[in-house]
Coordinates of C-alpha atoms in Angstrom, one line a residue:
X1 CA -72.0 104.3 5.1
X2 CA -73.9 103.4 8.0
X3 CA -75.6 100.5 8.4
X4 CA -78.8 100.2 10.7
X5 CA -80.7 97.8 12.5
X6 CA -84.0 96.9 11.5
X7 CA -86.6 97.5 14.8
X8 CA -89.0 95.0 12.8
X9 CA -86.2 91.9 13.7
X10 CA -85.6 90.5 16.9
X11 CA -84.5 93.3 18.9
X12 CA -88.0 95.0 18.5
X13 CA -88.8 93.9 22.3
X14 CA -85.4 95.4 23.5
X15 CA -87.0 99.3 23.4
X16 CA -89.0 98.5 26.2
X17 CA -87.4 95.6 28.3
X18 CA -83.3 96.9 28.2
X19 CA -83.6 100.6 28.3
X20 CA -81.2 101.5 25.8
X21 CA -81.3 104.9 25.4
X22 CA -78.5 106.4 23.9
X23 CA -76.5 105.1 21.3
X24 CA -73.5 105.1 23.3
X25 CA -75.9 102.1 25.3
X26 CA -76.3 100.4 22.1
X27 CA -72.8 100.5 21.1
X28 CA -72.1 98.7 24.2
X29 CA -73.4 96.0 23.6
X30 CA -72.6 95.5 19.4
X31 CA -70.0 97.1 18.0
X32 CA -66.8 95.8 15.4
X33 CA -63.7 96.0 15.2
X34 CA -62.4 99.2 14.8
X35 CA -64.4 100.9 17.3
X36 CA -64.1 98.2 20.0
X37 CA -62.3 94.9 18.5
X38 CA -63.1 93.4 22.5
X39 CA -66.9 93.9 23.0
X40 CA -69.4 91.9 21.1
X41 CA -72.7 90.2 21.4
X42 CA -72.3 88.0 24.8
X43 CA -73.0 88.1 28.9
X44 CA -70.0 89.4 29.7
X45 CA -71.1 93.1 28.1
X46 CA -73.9 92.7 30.2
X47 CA -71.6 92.8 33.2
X48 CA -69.6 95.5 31.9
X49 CA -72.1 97.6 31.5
X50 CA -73.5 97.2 34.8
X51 CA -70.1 98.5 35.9
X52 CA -70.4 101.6 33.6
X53 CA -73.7 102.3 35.2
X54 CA -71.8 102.3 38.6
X55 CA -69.5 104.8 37.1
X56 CA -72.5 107.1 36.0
X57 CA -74.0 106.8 39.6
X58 CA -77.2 104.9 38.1
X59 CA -78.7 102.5 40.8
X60 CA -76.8 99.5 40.7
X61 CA -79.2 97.4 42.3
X62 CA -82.0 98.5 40.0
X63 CA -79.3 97.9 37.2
X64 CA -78.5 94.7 38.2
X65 CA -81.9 93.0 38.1
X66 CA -81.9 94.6 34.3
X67 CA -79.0 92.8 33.8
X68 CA -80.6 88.9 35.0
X69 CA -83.3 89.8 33.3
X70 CA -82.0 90.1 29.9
X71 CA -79.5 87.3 30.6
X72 CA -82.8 85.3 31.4
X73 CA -83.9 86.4 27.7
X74 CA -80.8 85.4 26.1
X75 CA -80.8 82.1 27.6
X76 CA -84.2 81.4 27.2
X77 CA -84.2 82.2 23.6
X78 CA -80.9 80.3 22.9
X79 CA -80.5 77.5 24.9
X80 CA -77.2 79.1 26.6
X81 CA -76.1 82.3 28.0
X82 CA -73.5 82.8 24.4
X83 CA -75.0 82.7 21.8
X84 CA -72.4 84.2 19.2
X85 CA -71.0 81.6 17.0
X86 CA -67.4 83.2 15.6
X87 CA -67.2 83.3 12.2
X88 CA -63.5 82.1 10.7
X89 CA -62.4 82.6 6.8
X90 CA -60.3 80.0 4.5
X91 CA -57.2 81.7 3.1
X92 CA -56.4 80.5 -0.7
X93 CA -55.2 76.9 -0.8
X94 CA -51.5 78.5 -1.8
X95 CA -51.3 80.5 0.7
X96 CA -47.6 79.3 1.6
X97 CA -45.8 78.7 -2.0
X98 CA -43.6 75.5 -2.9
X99 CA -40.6 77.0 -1.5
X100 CA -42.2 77.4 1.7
X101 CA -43.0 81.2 2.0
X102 CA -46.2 83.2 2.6
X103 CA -47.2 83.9 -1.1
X104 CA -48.5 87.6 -1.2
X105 CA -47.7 89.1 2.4
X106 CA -48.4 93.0 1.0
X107 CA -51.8 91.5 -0.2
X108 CA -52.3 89.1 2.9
X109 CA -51.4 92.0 5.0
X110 CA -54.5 94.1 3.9
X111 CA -57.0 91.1 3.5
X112 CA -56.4 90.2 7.5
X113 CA -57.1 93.8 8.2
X114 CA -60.3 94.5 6.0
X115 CA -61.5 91.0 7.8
X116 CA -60.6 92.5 11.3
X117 CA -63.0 95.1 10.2
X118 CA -65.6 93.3 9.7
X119 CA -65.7 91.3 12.8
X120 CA -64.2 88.2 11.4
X121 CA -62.7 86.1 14.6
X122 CA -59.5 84.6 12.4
X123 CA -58.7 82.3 9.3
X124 CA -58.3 79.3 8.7
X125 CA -54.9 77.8 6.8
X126 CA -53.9 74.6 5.4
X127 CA -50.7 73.4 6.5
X128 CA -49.8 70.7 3.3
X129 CA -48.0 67.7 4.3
X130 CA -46.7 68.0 0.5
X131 CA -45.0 71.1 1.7
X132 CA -43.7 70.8 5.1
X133 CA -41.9 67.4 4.8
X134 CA -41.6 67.9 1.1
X135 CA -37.2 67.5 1.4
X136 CA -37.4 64.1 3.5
X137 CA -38.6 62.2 5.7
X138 CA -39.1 64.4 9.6
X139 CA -37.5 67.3 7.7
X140 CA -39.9 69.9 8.6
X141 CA -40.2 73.3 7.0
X142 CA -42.6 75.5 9.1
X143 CA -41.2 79.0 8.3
X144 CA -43.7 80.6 6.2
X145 CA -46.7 79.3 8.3
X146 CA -44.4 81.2 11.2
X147 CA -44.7 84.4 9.3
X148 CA -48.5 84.0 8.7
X149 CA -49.0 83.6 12.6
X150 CA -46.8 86.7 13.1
X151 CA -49.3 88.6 10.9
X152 CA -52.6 87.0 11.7
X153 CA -51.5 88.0 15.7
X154 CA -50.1 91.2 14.1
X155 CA -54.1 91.8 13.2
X156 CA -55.3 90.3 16.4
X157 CA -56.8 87.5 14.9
X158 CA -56.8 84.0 15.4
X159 CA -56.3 80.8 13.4
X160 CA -57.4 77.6 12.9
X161 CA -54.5 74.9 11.3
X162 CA -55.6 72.0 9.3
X163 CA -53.1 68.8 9.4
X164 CA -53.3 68.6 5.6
X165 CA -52.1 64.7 5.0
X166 CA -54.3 64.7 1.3
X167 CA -53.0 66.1 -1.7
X168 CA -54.5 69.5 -3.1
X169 CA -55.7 69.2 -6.6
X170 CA -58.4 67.0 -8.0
X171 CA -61.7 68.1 -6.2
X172 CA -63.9 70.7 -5.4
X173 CA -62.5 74.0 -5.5
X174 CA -58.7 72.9 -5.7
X175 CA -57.4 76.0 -7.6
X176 CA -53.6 74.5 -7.1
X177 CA -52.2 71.0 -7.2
X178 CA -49.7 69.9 -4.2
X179 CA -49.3 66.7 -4.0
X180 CA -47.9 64.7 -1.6
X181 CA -44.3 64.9 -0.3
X182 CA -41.5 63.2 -3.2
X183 CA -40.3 60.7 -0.5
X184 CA -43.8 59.2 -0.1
X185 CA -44.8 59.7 -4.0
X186 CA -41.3 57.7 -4.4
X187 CA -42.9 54.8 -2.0
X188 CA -45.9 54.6 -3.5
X189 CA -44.6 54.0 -7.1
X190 CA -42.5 51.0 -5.5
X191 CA -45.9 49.9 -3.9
X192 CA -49.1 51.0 -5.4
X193 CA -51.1 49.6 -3.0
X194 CA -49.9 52.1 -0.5
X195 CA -53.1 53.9 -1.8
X196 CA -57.0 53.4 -2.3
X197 CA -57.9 51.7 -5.1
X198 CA -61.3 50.9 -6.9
X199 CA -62.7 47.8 -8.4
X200 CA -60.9 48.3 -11.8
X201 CA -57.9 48.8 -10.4
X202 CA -57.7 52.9 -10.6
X203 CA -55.1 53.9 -8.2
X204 CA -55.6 57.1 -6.3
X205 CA -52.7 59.4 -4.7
X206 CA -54.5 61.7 -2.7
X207 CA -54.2 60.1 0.6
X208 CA -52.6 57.0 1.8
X209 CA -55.2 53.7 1.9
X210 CA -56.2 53.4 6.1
X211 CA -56.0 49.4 5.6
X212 CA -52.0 50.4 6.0
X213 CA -52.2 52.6 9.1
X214 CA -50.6 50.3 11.5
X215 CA -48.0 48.8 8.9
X216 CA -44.4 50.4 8.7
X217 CA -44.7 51.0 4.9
X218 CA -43.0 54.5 4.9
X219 CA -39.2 53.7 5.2
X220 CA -40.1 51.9 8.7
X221 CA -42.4 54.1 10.1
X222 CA -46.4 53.5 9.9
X223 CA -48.6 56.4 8.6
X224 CA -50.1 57.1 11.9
X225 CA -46.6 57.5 13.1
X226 CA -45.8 60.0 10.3
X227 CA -49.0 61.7 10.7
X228 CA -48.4 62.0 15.0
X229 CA -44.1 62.9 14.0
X230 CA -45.8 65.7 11.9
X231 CA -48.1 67.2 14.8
X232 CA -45.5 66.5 17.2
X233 CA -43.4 68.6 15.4
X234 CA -46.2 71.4 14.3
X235 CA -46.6 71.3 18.2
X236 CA -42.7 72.0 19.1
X237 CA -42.4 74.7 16.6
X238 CA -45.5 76.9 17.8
X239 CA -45.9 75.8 21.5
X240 CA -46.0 78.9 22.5
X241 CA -48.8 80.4 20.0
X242 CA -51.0 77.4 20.9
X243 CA -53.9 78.1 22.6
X244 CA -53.6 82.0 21.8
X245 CA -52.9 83.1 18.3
X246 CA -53.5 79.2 17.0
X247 CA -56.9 78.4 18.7
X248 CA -57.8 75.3 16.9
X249 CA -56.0 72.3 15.2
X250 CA -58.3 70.6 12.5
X251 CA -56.9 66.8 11.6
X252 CA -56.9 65.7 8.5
X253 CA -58.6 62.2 8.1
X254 CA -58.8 61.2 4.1
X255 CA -59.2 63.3 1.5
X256 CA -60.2 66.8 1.1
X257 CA -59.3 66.5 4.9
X258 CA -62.4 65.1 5.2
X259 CA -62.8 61.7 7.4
X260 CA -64.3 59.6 4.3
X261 CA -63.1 56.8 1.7
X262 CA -62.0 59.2 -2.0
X263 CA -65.6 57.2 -3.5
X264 CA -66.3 60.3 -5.8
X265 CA -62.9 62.1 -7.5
X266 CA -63.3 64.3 -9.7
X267 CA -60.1 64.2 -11.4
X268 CA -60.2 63.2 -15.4
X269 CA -63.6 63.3 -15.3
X270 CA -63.9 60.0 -12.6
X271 CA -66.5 61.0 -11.3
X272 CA -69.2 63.7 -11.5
X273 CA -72.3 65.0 -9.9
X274 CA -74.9 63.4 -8.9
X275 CA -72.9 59.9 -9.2
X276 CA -72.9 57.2 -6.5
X277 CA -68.9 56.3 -6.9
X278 CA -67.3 53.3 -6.2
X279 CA -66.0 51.7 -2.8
X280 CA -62.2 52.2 -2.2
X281 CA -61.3 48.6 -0.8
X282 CA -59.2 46.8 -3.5
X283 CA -55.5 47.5 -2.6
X284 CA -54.5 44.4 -0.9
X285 CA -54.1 45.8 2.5
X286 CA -58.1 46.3 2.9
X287 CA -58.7 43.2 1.0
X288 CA -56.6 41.5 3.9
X289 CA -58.7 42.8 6.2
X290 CA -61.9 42.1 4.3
X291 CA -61.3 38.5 4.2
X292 CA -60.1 37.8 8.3
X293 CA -63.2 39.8 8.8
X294 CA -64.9 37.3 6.7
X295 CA -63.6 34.3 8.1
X296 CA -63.8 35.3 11.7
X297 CA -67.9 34.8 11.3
X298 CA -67.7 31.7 8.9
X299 CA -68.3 33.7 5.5
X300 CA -64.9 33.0 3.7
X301 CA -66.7 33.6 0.2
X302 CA -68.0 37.5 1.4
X303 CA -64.0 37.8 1.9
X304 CA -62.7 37.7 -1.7
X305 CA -64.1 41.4 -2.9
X306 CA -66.7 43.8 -2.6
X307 CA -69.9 43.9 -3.7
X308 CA -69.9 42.6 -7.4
X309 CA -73.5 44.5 -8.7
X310 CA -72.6 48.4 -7.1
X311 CA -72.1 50.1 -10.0
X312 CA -69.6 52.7 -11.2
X313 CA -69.0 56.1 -10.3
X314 CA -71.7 57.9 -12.3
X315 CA -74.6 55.8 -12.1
X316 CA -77.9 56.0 -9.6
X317 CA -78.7 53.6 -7.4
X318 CA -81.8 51.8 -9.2
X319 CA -79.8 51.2 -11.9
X320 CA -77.3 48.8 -9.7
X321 CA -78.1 45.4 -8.1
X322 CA -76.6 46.6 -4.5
X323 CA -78.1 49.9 -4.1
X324 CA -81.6 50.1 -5.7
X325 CA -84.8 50.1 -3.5
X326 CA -84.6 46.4 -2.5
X327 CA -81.2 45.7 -3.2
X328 CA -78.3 43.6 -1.6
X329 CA -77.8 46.5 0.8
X330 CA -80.2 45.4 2.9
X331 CA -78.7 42.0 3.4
X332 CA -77.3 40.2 5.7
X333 CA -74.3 39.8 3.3
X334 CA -75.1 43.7 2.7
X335 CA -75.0 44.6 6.1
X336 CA -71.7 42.4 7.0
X337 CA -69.6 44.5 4.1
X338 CA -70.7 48.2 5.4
X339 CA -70.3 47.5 8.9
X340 CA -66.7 46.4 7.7
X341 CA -66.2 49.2 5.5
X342 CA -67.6 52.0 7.8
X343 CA -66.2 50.6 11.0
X344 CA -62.3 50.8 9.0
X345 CA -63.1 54.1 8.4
X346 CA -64.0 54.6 12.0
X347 CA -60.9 52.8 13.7
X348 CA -58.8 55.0 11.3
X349 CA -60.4 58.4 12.6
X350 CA -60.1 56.8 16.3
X351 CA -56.6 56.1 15.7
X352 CA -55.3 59.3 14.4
X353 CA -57.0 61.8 16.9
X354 CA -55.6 59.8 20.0
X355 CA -52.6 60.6 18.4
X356 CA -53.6 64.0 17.5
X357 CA -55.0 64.5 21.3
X358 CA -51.9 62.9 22.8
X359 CA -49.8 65.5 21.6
X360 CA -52.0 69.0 21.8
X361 CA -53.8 68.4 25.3
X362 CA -53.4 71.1 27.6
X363 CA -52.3 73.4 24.8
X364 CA -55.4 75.2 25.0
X365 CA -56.1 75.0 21.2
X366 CA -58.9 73.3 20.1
X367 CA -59.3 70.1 18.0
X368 CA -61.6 69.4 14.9
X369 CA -62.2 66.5 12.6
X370 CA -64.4 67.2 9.1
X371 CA -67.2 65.5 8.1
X372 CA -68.5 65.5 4.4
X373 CA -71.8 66.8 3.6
X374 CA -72.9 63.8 1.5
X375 CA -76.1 65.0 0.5
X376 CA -76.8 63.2 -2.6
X377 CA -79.2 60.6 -3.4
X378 CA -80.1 61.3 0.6
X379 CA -84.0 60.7 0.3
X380 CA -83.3 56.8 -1.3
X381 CA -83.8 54.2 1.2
X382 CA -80.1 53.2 0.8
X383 CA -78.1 56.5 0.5
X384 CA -75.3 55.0 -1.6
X385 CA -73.2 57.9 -2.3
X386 CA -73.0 58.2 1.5
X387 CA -72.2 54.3 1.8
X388 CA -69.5 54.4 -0.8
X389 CA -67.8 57.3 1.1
X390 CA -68.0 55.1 4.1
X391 CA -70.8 56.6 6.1
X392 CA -73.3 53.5 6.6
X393 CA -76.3 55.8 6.8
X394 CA -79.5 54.7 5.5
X395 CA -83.2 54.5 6.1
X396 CA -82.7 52.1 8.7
X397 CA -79.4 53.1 10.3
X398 CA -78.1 56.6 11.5
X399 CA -74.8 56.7 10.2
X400 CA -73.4 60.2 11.4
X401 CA -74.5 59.0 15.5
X402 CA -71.0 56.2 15.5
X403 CA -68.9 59.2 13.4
X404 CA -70.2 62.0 16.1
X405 CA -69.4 59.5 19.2
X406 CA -65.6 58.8 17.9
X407 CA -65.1 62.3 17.3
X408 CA -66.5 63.1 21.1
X409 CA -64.4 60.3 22.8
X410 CA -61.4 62.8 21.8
X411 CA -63.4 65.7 22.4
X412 CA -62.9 66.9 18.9
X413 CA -65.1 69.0 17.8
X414 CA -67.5 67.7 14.4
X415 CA -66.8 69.9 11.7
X416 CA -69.8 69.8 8.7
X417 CA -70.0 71.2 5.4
X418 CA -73.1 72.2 3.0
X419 CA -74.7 74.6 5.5
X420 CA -75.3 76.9 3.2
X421 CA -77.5 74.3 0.8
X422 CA -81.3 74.2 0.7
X423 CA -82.8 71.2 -0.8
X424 CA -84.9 73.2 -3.2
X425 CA -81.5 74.3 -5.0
X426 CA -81.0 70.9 -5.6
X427 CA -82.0 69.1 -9.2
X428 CA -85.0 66.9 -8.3
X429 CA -83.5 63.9 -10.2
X430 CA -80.4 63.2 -7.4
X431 CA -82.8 63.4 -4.4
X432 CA -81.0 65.5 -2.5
X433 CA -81.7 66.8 0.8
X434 CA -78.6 69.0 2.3
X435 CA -81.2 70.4 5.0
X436 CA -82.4 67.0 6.4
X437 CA -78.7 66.1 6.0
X438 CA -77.8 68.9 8.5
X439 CA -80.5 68.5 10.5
X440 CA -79.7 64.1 10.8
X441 CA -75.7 65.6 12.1
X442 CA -77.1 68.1 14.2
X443 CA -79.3 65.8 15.9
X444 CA -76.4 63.3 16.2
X445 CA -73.7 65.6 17.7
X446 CA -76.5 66.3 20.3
X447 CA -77.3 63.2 20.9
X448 CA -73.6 61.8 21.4
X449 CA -72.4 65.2 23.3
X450 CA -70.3 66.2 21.0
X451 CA -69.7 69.9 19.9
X452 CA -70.3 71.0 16.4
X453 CA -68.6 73.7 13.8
X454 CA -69.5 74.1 10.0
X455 CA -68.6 75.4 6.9
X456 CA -70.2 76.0 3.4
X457 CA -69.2 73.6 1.0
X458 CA -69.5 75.3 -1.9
X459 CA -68.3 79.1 -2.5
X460 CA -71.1 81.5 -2.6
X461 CA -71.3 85.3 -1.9
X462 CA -75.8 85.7 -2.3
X463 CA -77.7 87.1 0.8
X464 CA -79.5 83.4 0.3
X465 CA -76.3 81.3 1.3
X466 CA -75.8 83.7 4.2
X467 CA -79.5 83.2 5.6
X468 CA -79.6 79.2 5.3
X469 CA -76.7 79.2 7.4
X470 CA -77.8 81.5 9.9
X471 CA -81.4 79.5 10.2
X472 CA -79.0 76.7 10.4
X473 CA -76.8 78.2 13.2
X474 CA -79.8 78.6 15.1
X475 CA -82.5 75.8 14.3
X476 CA -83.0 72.7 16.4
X477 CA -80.5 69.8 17.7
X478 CA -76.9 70.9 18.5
X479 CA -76.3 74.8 18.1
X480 CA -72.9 75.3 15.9
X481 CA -69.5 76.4 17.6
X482 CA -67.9 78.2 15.1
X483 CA -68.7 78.7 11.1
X484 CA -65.2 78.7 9.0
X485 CA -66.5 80.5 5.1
X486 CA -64.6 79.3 2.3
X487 CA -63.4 81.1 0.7
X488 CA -60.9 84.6 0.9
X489 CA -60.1 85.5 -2.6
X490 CA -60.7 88.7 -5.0
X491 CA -64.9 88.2 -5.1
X492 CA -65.1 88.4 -1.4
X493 CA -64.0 92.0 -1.0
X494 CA -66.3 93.5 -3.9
X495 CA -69.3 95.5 -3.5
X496 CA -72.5 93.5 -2.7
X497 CA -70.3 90.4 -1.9
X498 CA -68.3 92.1 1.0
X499 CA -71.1 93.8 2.6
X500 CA -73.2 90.3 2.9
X501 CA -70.1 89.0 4.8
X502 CA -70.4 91.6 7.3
X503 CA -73.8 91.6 7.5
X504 CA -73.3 87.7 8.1
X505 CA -70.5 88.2 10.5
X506 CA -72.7 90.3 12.8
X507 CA -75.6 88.6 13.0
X508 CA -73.5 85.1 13.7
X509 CA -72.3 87.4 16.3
X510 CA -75.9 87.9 18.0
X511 CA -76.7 84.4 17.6
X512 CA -78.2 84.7 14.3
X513 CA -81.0 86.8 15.4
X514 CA -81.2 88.8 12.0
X515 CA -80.9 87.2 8.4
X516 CA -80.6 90.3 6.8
X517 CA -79.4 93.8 7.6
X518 CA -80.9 97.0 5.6
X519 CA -78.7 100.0 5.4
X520 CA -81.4 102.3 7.3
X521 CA -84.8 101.6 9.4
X522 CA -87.2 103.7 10.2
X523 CA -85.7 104.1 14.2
X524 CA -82.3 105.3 12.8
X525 CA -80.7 102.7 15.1
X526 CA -77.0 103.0 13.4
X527 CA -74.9 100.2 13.7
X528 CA -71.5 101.8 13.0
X529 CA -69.3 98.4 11.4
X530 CA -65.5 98.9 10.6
X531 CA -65.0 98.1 7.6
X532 CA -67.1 101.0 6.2
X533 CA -67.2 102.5 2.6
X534 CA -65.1 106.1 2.2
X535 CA -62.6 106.1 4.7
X536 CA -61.2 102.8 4.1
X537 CA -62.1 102.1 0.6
X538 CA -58.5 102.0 -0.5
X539 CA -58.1 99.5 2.3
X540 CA -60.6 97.4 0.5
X541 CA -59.0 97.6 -2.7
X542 CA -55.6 96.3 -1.6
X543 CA -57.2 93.7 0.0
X544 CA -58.9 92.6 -3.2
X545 CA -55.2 92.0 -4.9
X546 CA -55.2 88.4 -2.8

């Protein structure tokens, strides 16, 4: 199968301004990975192929004005010379096993080789705390995340690592449970406080409570100080692949990964959609910290809890005393609480990526913290679900600008999710607005400098998902770095399903010039992709056993 580029799309003008006569010109300057793995969509082809032109005895000079002039196009239709945002995919959450092995490597070995195919830049893989430094405390296992780099290089692909510190199991998506390691389980059951708790008292394990970060509550050491042993040790073990085969190190901040207060789990039916949830400051460590903050402006009463009238996890906010229209939010007792609450979040994420950037600057590899895509109850003038997560973003205030600036200190990349969400997919009755949501973080990672990368949030395969992020990708405020698809798994490699992903993959890789991709146009313009139908369908299949 061949599939063609439609002359209608963006590349209509490029008949008569770049002089691409032959296919062997065209191929030059798109092509996948098993033709050429090296050349896509960027300046530097332009460069090459003035060089080939020298080899064919064309007029250089001539050539060379060609070549401005198109790079003049590119930058004045872009904003920047590179456009092509690399597209990354999520490999199942058990891709290493309990025991510390690559779970699958026949079928892993044929999934990394139909995503080669397809133009795919590398995957991304969580590397569990729960799993690493499951036999002790700084008893490190990283042996089966060493045999995934050996393949993933094997492939020549590259990967992204997430500093998984929250437990799998309990949210969106978490198809396995790994919790975190014994040893820390073990402290937590002597002191449940150790982790976030609610205003009933509901405990939850999935990541350790930031009011304890500078405490040494884990058999003398503090969490930060497990967290930077950790990466220190990630570092040591893979010093060599940083920078090359490992290009980026995500940090994990809370749970899901995600920098953000656990104000909506899912687990026993807590919580469900379109809910507010519940603040996370009752252990006593943030209740310590609630009250100095309290009684260092002369307010020892707004010390003693959290806000009384906020509701519980499934209600909306007009039905709460804090939240509705003209509620307590807006106060000055309103305002004292979520600058308290937010700014903990904050110091937390500061604190852990100056540890994180301590230890991998100069490794060449990348870092990325993760933002959640709160969307929610995101056209009500107080956006609670986003408050109770910790994000103090409402009418008034722009929440995401403080989150984009701590990220950009470290120069860590912003990593959002729900790209792939458009607001009329949304039931009307939990105000949603994913699109303004995106739009609000774009604008803010501009604004503060700070480079951005996103993901979709949910898992979806439809032509329509693909488009709303490539309109995103492309749309005002702060182009994205990257796009990471969740997630690898059978559905991906079937029929319609797999050819949307390279359809997707390409036209990230022209900047998100197209949104769609028919298999012929009326030119015959053949765009000859790897991964194509009879000669490497039984490729395909294997790959579809992950």
């Amino acid at each position: 199968m061949a599939l063609t580029l439609h002359c209608s799309t963006s590349f209509s003008n490029l008949k008569d301004k770049r002089s691409l006569k032959t296919l062997d010109d065209f191929s030059r300057i798109v092509c996948f990975a098993q033709i050429r793995s090296s050349c896509h969509l960027r300046v530097k082809s332009l460069m090459q192929e003035t060089q080939l032109a020298c080899e064919r005895n064309l007029n250089l000079e001539d050539r060379r004005d060609e070549m401005w002039e198109k790079l003049h196009q590119l930058s004045d239709t872009h904003g920047k010379s590179d456009s092509r945002v690399p597209v990354f995919v999520m490999l199942p959450l058990d891709t290493i096993s309990f025991g510390g092995n690559l779970n699958k490597p026949r079928a892993m070995n044929a999934s990394l080789m139909a995503l080669k195919s397809a133009g795919v830049e590398g995957v991304m893989v969580d590397a569990w705390w729960g799993l690493v430094e499951k036999d002790g405390p700084m008893k490190y296992n990283w042996e089966g995340y060493a045999e995934l780099v050996k393949m993933v290089q094997k492939h020549g692909l590259k990967l992204q690592v997430v500093m998984s510190f929250h437990q799998c199991g309990g949210n969106v998506g978490d198809s396995c449970s790994i919790p975190l390691p014994p040893w820390v389980l073990e402290e937590i059951s002597k002191n449940p406080d150790l982790v976030y708790t609610d205003r009933s008292g509901r405990r939850n394990p999935e990541y350790i409570s930031l009011g304890c970060d500078s405490l040494p509550v884990l058999r003398g050491r503090t969490p930060i100080q497990v967290y930077s042993d950790y990466m220190r040790s990630f570092h040591d073990r893979f010093k060599d692949d940083l920078g090359e085969a490992i290009v980026e190190i995500q940090v994990g901040m809370g749970p899901c990964g995600e920098l953000r207060y656990p104000s909506y789990p899912e687990s026993n039916g807590t919580w469900r959609f379109p809910g507010i949830g519940e603040f996370q400051c009752n252990d006593k460590y943030m209740r310590t910290s609630l009250q100095a903050s309290a009684e260092a402006i002369g307010k020892k009463d707004w010390g003693r809890n959290g806000p009384h009238d906020s509701g519980q996890y499934n209600q909306f906010p007009e039905e709460t005393g804090f939240f509705r229209r003209d509620g307590m939010w807006n106060t000055e007792y309103g305002q004292f609480f979520l600058e308290w609450y937010s700014g903990m979040l904050l110091e937390h994420g500061d604190r852990i990526l100056a540890a994180a950037k301590g230890i991998f600057q100069g490794t060449g590899a990348k870092l990325s913290g993760k933002v959640a895509g709160i969307h929610w109850h995101y056209k009500t003038r107080s956006h609670a679900a986003e408050l109770t997560a910790g994000y103090y973003n409402t009418r008034h205030r722009d929440g995401y600008l403080p989150i984009a600036r701590t990220l950009g200190k470290h120069g860590v990349v912003l990593n959002f999710t729900c790209m792939e969400m458009r607001d009329r997919e949304q039931p009307e009755n939990a105000n949603c607005s994913p699109e303004g949501l995106v739009r609000q973080v774009k604008m803010a990672t501009k604004t503060a400098g700070t480079e951005l990368a996103g993901e979709n949030a949910l898992e979806r395969y439809d032509a329509g998902a693909y488009a709303q992020v490539l309109a995103t990708s492309r749309s005002d405020g702060n182009g994205l770095s990257a796009f990471t698809y969740l997630r690898m798994n059978k559905q991906l490699f079937e029929g319609e399903n797999w050819r949307h992903l390279v359809e997707f993959v390409k036209n990230m890789s022209e900047g998100g010039w197209n949104t769609g991709l028919p298999e012929s146009d009326s030119s015959r313009t053949n765009l000859y992709i790897g991964f194509i139908k009879k000669k490497n369908v039984k490729k395909t299949k294997e790959a579809a056993f992950v």
